[in-house]
PDB file of C-alpha atoms and ligand atoms in Angstrom:
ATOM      1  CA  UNK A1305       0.000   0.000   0.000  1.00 28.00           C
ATOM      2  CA  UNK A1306       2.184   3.145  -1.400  1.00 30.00           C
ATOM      3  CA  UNK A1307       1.576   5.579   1.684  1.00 33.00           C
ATOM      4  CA  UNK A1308       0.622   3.403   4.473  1.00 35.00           C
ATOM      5  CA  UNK A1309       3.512   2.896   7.231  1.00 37.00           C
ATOM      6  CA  UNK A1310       5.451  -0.444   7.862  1.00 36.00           C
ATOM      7  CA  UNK A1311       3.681  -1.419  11.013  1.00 39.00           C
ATOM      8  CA  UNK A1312       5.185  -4.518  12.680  1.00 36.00           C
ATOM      9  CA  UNK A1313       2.823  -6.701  14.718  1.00 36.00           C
ATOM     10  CA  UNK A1314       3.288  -7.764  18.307  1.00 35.00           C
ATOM     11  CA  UNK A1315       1.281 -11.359  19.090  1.00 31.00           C
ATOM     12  CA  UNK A1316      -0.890 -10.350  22.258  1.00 32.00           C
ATOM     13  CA  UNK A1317      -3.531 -12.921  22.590  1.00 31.00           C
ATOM     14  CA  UNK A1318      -6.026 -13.286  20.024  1.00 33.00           C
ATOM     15  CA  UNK A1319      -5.441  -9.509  18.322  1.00 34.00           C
ATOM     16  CA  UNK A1320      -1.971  -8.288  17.124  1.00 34.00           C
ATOM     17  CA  UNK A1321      -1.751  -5.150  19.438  1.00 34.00           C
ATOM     18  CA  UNK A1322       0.372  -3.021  17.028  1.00 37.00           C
ATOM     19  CA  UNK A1323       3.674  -0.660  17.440  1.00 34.00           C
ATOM     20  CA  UNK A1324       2.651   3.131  17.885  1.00 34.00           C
ATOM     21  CA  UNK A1325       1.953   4.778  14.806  1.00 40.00           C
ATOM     22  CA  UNK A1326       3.348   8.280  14.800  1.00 41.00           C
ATOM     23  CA  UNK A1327       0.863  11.353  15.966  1.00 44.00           C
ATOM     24  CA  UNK A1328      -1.939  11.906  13.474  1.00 46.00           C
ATOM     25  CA  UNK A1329      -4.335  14.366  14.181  1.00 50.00           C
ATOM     26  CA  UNK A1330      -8.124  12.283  13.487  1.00 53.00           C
ATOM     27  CA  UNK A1331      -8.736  13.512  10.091  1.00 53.00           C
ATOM     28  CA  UNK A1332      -5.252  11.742   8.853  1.00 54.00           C
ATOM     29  CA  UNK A1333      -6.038   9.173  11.248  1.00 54.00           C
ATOM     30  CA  UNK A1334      -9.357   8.318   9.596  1.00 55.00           C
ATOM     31  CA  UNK A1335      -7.985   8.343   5.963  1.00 55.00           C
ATOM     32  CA  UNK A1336      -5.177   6.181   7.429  1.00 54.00           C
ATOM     33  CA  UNK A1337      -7.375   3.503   8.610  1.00 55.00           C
ATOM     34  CA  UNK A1338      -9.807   4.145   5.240  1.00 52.00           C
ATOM     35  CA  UNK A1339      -6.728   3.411   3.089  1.00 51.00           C
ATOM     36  CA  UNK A1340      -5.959   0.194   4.950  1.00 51.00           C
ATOM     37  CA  UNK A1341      -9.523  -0.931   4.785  1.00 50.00           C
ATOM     38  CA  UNK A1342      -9.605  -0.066   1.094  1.00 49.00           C
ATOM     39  CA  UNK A1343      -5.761  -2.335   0.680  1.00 48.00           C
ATOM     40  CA  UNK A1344      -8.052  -5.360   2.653  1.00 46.00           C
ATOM     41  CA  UNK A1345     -10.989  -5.107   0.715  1.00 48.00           C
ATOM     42  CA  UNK A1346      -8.883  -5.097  -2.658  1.00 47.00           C
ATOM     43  CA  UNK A1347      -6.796  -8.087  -1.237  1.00 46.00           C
ATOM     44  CA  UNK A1348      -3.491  -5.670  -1.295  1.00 44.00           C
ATOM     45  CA  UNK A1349      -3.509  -6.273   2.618  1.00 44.00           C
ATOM     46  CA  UNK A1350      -2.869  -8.816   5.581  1.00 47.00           C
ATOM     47  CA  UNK A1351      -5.177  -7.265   7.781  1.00 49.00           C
ATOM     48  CA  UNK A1352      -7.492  -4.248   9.264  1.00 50.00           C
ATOM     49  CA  UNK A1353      -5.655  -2.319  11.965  1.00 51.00           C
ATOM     50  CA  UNK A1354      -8.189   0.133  13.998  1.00 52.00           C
ATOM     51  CA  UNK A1355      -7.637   2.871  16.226  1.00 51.00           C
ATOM     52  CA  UNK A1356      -8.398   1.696  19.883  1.00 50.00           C
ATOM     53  CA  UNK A1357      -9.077   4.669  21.984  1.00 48.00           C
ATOM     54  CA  UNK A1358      -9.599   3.348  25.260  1.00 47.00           C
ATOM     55  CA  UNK A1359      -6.128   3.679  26.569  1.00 48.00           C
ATOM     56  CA  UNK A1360      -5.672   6.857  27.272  1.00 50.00           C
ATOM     57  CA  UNK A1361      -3.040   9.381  26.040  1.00 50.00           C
ATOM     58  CA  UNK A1362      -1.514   6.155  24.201  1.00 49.00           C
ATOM     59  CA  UNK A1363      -2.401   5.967  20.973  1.00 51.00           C
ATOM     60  CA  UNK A1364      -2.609   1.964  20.268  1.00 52.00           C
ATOM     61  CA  UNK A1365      -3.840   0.292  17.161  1.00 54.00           C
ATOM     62  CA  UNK A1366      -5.356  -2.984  16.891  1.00 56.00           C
ATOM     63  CA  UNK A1367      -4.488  -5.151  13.817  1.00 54.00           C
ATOM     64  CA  UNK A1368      -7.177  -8.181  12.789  1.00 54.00           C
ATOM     65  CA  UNK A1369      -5.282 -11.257  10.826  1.00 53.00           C
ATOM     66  CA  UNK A1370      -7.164 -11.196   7.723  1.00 50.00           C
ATOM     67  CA  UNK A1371      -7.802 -14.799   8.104  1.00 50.00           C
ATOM     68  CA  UNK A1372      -9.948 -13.696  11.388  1.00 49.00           C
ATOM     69  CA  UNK A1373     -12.288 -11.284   9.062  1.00 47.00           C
ATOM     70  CA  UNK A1374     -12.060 -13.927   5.856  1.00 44.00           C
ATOM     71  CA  UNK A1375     -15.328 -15.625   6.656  1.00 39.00           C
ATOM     72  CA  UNK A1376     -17.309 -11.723   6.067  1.00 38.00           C
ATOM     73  CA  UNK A1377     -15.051  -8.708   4.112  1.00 37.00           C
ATOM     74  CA  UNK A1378     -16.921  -6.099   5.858  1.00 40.00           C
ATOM     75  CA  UNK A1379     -16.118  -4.749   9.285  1.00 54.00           C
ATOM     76  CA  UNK A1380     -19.524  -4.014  10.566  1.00 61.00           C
ATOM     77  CA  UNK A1381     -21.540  -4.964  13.408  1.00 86.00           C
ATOM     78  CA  UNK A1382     -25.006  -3.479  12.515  1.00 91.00           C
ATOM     79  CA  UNK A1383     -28.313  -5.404  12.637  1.00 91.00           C
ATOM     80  CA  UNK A1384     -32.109  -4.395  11.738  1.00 91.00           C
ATOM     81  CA  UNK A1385     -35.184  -6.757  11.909  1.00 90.00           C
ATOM     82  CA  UNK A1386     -37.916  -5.967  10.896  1.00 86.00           C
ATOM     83  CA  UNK A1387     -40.070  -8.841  12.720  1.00 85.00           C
ATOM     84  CA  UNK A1388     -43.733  -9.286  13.747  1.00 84.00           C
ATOM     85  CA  UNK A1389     -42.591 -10.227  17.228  1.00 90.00           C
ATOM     86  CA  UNK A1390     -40.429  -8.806  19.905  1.00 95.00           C
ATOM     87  CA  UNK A1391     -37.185  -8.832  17.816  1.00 95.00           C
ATOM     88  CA  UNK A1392     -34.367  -7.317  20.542  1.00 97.00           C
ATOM     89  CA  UNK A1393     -33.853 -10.846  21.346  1.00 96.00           C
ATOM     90  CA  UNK A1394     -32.934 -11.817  17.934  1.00 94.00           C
ATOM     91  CA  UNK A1395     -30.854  -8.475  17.248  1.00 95.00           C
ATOM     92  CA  UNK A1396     -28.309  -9.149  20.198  1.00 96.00           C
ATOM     93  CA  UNK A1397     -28.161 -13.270  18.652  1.00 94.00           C
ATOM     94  CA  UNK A1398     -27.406 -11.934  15.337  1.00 92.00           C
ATOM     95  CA  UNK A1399     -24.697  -9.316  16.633  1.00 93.00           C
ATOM     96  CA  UNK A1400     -23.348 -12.263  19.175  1.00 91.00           C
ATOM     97  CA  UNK A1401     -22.112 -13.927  15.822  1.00 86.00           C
ATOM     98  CA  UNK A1402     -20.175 -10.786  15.104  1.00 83.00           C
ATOM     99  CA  UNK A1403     -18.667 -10.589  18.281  1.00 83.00           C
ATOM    100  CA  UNK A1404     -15.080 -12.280  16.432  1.00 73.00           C
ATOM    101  CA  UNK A1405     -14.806  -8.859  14.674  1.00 72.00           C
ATOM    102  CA  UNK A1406     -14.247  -6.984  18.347  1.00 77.00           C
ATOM    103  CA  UNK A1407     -16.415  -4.543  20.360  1.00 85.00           C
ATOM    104  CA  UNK A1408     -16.098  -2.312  23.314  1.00 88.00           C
ATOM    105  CA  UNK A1409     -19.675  -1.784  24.402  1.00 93.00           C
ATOM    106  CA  UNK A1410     -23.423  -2.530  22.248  1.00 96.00           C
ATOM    107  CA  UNK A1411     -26.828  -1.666  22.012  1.00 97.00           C
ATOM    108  CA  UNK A1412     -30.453  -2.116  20.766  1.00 98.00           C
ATOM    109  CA  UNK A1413     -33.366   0.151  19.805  1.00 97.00           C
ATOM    110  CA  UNK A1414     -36.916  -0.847  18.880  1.00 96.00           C
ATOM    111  CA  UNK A1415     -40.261   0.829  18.066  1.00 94.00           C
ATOM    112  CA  UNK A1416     -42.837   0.145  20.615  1.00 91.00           C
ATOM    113  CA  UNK A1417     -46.235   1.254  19.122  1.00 87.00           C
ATOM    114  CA  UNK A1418     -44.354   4.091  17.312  1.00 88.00           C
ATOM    115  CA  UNK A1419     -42.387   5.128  19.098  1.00 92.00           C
ATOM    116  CA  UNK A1420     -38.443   4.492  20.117  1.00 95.00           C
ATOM    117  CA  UNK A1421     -36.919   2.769  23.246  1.00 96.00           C
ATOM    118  CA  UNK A1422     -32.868   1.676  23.615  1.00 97.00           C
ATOM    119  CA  UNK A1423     -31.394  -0.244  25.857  1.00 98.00           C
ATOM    120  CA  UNK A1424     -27.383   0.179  25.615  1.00 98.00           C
ATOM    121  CA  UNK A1425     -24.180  -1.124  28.067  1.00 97.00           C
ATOM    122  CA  UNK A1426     -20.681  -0.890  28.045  1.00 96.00           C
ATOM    123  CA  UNK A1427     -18.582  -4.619  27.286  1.00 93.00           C
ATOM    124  CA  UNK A1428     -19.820  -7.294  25.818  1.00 93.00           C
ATOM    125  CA  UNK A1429     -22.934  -8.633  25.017  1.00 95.00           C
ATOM    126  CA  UNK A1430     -24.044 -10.351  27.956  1.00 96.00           C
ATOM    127  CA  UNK A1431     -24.212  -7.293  29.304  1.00 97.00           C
ATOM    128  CA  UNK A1432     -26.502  -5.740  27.092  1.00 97.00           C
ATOM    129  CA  UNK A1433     -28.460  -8.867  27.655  1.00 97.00           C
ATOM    130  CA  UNK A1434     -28.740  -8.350  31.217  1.00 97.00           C
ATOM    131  CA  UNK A1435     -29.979  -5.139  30.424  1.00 97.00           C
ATOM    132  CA  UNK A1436     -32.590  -6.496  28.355  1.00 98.00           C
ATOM    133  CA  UNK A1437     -33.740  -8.891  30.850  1.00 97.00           C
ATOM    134  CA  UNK A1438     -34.036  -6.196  33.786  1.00 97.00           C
ATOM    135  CA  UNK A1439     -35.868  -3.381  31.219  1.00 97.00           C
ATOM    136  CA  UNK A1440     -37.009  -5.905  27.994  1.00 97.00           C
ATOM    137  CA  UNK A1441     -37.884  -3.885  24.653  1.00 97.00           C
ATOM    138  CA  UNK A1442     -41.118  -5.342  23.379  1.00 95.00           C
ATOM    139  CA  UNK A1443     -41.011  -3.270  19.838  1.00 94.00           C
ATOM    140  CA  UNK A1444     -41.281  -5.490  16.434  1.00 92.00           C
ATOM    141  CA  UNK A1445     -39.025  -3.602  14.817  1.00 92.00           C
ATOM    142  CA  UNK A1446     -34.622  -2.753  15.830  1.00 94.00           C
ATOM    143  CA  UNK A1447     -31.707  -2.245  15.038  1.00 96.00           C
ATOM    144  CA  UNK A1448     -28.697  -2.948  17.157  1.00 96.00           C
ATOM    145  CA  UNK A1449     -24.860  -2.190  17.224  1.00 96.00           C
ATOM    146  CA  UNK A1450     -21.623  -3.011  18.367  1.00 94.00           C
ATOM    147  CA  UNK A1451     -19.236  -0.093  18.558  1.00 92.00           C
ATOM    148  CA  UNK A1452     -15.739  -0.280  17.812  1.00 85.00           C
ATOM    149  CA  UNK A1453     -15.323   3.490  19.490  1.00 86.00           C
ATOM    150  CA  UNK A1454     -13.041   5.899  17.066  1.00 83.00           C
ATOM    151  CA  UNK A1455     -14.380   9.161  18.697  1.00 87.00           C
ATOM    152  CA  UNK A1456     -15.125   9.249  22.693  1.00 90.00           C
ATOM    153  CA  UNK A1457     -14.540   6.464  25.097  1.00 90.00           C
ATOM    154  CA  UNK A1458     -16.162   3.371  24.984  1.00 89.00           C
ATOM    155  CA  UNK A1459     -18.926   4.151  27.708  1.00 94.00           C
ATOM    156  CA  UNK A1460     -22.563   3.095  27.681  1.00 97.00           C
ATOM    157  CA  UNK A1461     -23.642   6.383  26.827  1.00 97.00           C
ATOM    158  CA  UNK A1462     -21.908   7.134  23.529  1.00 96.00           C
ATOM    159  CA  UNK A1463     -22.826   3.394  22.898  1.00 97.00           C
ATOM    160  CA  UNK A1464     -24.960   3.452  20.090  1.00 97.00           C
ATOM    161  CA  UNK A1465     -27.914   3.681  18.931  1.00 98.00           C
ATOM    162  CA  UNK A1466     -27.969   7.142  19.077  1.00 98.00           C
ATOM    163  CA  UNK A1467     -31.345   8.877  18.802  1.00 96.00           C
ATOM    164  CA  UNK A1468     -32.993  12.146  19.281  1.00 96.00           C
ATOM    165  CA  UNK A1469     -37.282  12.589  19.258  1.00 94.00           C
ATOM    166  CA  UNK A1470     -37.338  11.785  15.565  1.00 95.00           C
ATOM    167  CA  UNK A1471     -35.008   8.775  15.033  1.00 96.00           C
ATOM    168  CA  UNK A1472     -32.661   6.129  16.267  1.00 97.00           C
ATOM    169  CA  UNK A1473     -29.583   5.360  14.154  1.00 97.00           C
ATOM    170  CA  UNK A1474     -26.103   3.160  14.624  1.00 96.00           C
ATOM    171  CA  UNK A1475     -22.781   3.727  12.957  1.00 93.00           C
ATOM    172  CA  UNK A1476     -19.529   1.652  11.094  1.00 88.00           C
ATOM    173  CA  UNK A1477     -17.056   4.296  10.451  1.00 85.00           C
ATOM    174  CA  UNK A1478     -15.502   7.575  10.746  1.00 85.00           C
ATOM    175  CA  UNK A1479     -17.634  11.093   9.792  1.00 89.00           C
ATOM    176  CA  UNK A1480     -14.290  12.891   9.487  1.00 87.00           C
ATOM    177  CA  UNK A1481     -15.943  16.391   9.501  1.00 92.00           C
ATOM    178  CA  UNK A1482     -18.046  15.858  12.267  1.00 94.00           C
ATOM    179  CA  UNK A1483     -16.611  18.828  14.480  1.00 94.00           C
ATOM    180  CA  UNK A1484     -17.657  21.379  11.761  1.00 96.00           C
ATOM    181  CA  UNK A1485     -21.540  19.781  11.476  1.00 97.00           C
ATOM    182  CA  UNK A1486     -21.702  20.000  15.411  1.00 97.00           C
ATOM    183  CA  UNK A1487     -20.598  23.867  15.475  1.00 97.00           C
ATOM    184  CA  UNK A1488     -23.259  24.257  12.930  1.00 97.00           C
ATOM    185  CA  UNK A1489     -25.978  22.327  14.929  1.00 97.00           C
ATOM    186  CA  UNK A1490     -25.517  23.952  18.064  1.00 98.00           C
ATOM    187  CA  UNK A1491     -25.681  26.892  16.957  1.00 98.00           C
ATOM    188  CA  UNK A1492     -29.109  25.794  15.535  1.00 96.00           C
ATOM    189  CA  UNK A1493     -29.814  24.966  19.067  1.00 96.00           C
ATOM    190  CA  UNK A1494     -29.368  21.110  18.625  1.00 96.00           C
ATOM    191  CA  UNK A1495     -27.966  20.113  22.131  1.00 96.00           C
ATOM    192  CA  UNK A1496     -25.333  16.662  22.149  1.00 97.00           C
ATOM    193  CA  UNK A1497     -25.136  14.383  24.577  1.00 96.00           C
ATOM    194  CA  UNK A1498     -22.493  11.938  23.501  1.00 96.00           C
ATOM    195  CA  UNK A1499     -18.602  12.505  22.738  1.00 94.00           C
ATOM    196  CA  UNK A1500     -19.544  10.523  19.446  1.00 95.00           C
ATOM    197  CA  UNK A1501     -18.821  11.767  15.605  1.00 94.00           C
ATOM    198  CA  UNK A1502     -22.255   9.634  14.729  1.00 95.00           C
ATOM    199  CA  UNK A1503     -24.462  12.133  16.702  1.00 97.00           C
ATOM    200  CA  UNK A1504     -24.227  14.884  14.482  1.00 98.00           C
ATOM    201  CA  UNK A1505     -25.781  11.896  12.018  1.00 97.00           C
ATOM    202  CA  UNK A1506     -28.486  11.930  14.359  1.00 98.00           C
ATOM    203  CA  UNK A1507     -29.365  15.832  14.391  1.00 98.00           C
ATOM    204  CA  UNK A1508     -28.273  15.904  11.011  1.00 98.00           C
ATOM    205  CA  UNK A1509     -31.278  14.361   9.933  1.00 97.00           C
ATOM    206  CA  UNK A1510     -33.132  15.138  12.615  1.00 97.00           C
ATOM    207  CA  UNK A1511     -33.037  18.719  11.656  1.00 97.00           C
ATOM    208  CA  UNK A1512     -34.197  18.071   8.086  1.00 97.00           C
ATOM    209  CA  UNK A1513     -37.142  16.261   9.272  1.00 96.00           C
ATOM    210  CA  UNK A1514     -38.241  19.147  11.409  1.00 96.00           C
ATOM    211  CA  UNK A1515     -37.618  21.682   8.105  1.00 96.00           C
ATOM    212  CA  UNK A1516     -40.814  18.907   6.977  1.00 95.00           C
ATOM    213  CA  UNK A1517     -38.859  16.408   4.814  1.00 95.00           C
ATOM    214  CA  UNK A1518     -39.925  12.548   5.308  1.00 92.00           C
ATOM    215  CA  UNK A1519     -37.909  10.098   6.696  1.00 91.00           C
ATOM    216  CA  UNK A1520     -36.417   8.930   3.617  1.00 89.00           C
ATOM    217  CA  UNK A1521     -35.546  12.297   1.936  1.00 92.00           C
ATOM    218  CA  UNK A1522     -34.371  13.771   5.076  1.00 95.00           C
ATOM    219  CA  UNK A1523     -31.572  10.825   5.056  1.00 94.00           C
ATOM    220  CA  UNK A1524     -30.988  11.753   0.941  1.00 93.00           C
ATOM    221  CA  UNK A1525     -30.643  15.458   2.368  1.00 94.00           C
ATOM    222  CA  UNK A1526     -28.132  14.928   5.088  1.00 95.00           C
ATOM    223  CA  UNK A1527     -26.149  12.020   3.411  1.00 92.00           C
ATOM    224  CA  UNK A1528     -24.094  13.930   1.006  1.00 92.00           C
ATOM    225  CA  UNK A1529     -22.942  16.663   4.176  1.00 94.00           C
ATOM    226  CA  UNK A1530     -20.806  13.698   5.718  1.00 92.00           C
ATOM    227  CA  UNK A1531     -17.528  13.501   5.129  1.00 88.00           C
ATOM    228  CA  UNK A1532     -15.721   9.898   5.651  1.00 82.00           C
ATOM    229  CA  UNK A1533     -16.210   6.221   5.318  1.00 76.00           C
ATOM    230  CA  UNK A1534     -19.714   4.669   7.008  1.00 82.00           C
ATOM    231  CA  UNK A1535     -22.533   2.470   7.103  1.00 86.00           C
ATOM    232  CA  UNK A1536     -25.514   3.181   8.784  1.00 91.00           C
ATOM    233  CA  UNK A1537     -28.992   2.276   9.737  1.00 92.00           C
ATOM    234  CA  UNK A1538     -31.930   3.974  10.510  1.00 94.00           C
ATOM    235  CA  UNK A1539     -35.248   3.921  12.747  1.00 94.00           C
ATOM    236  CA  UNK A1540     -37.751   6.295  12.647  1.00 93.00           C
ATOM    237  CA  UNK A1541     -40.217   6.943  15.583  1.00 91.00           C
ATOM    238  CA  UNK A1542     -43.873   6.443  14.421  1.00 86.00           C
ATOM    239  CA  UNK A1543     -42.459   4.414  10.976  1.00 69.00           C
ATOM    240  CA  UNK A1544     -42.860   1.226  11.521  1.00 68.00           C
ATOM    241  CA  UNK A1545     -46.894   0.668  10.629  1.00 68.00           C
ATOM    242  CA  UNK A1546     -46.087   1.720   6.659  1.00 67.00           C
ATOM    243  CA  UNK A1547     -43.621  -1.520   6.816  1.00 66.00           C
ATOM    244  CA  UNK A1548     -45.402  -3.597   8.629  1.00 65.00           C
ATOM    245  CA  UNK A1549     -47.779  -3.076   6.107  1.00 68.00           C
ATOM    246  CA  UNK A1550     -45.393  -4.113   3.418  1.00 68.00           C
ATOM    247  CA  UNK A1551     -45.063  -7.136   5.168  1.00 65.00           C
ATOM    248  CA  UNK A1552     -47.777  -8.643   5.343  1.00 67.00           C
ATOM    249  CA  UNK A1553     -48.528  -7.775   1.485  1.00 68.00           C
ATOM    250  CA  UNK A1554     -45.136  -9.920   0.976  1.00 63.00           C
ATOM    251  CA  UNK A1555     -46.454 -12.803   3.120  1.00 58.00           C
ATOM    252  CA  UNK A1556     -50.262 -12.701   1.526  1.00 56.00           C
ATOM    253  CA  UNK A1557     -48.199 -13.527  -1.988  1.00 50.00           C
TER     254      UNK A1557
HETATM  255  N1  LIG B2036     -17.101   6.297  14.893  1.00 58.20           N
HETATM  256  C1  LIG B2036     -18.201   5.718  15.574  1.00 58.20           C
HETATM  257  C2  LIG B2036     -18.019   5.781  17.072  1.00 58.20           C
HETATM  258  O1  LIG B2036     -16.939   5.960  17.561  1.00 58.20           O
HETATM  259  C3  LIG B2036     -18.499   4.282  15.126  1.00 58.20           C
HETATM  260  C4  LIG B2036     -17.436   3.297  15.508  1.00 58.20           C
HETATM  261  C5  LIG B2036     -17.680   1.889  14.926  1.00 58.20           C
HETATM  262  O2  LIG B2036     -17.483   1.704  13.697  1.00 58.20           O
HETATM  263  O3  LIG B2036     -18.087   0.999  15.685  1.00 58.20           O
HETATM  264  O4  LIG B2036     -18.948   5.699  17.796  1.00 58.20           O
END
């Protein structure tokens, strides 16, 4: 890969826990880590190395063995269901068979007669079960996540999904210009709660729904304003019935 550094790996466990790479500030960081994700998906590469935050000052980089990420060559951990039962339970099974791709915390959102409930938790899985089990989301329709954190520390609440009174929505990526969209929201009035570059996804389109756009066309709105490499899923509060709807048509054929 012509501009990507030499990085020699150091065996620690299951993950190659790789030397310091020199100070980048997080947009270089971010086209760093898109270059070497670019190298793995054309083949050019050995593995994915990500940015692991959770160590403080020290900047330490995590490299996956291609031969770990073989089986799927995507590094995502996003799920949606759309069910016509209580589908959390389903959600955190599907993202338990991503778990081999690494996560630092997780979380699920559903609509419960229109309108949006999460449940979220720091480590793994279990945890997020746990959560379930105490406060259970009965809504037929989720997504869920598992966060790999590149912006704020892996905590429960910049786990996503994150939501505001319009919309839930989870995250697999960078939005490199996410400082400039937040000065621009707050100064709408938009408040954040999360050290997260996906919440400005989440008043993003947020804000285009409340300037009277649909769901769908507020998303086509916002889309081309981020900057970066992402996947991401949406749910809308009130949204569901419409695809419900759709659903059953399927099923009558
Ligand atoms: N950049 C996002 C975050 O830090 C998403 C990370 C991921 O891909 O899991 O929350």
């Amino acid at each position: 890969v012509s501009d990507t550094r030499v990085i020699t790996p150091h065996i620690d466990r299951r993950w190659h826990t790789v030397a310091a790479l020199p100070d980048l500030d997080d947009d270089n960081q971010s086209r760093q880590l898109y270059e070497i994700h670019s190298a793995f998906f054309s083949g050019l590469a050995l593995g994915v190395i990500r940015f692991e935050p959770s160590h403080g000052e020290k900047r330490v980089y995590r490299y996956f063995p291609a031969r770990d990420l073989a089986q799927e060559r995507l590094m995502c951990g996003i799920v949606g269901i759309l069910g016509r039962e209580p589908v959390a339970g389903q959600i955190v099974e599907a993202l338990k068979r991503l778990e081999y791709r690494g996560y630092d915390s997780a979380g699920v959102a559903t609509l419960e007669k229109g309108k949006l409930t999460r449940r979220r938790a720091e480590g793994k899985l279990r945890n997020l079960d746990a959560r379930l089990r105490e406060e259970p989301l009965t809504g037929h329709s989720g997504i869920g996540h598992t966060r790999w954190a590149t912006h704020g520390k892996p905590t429960e609440n910049n786990a996503h999904p994150h939501a505001s009174d319009k919309l839930a929505v989870v995250h697999n990526g960078i939005i490199e210009n996410f400082r400039e969209l937040r000065e621009e929201l707050t100064k709408k009035g938009h408040v954040f709660a999360t050290e997260t570059d996906t919440e400005v996804v989440a008043h993003l389109v947020t804000d285009e729904i409340r300037s009277g756009k649909a769901p769908r066309e507020a998303v086509a709105s916002a889309l081309p304003r981020l900057r970066g490499a992402f996947a991401l899923a949406f749910l809308f509060q009130g949204e569901d019935s419409e695809w419900h709807q759709r659903l059953n048509n399927l099923r009558q054929i």
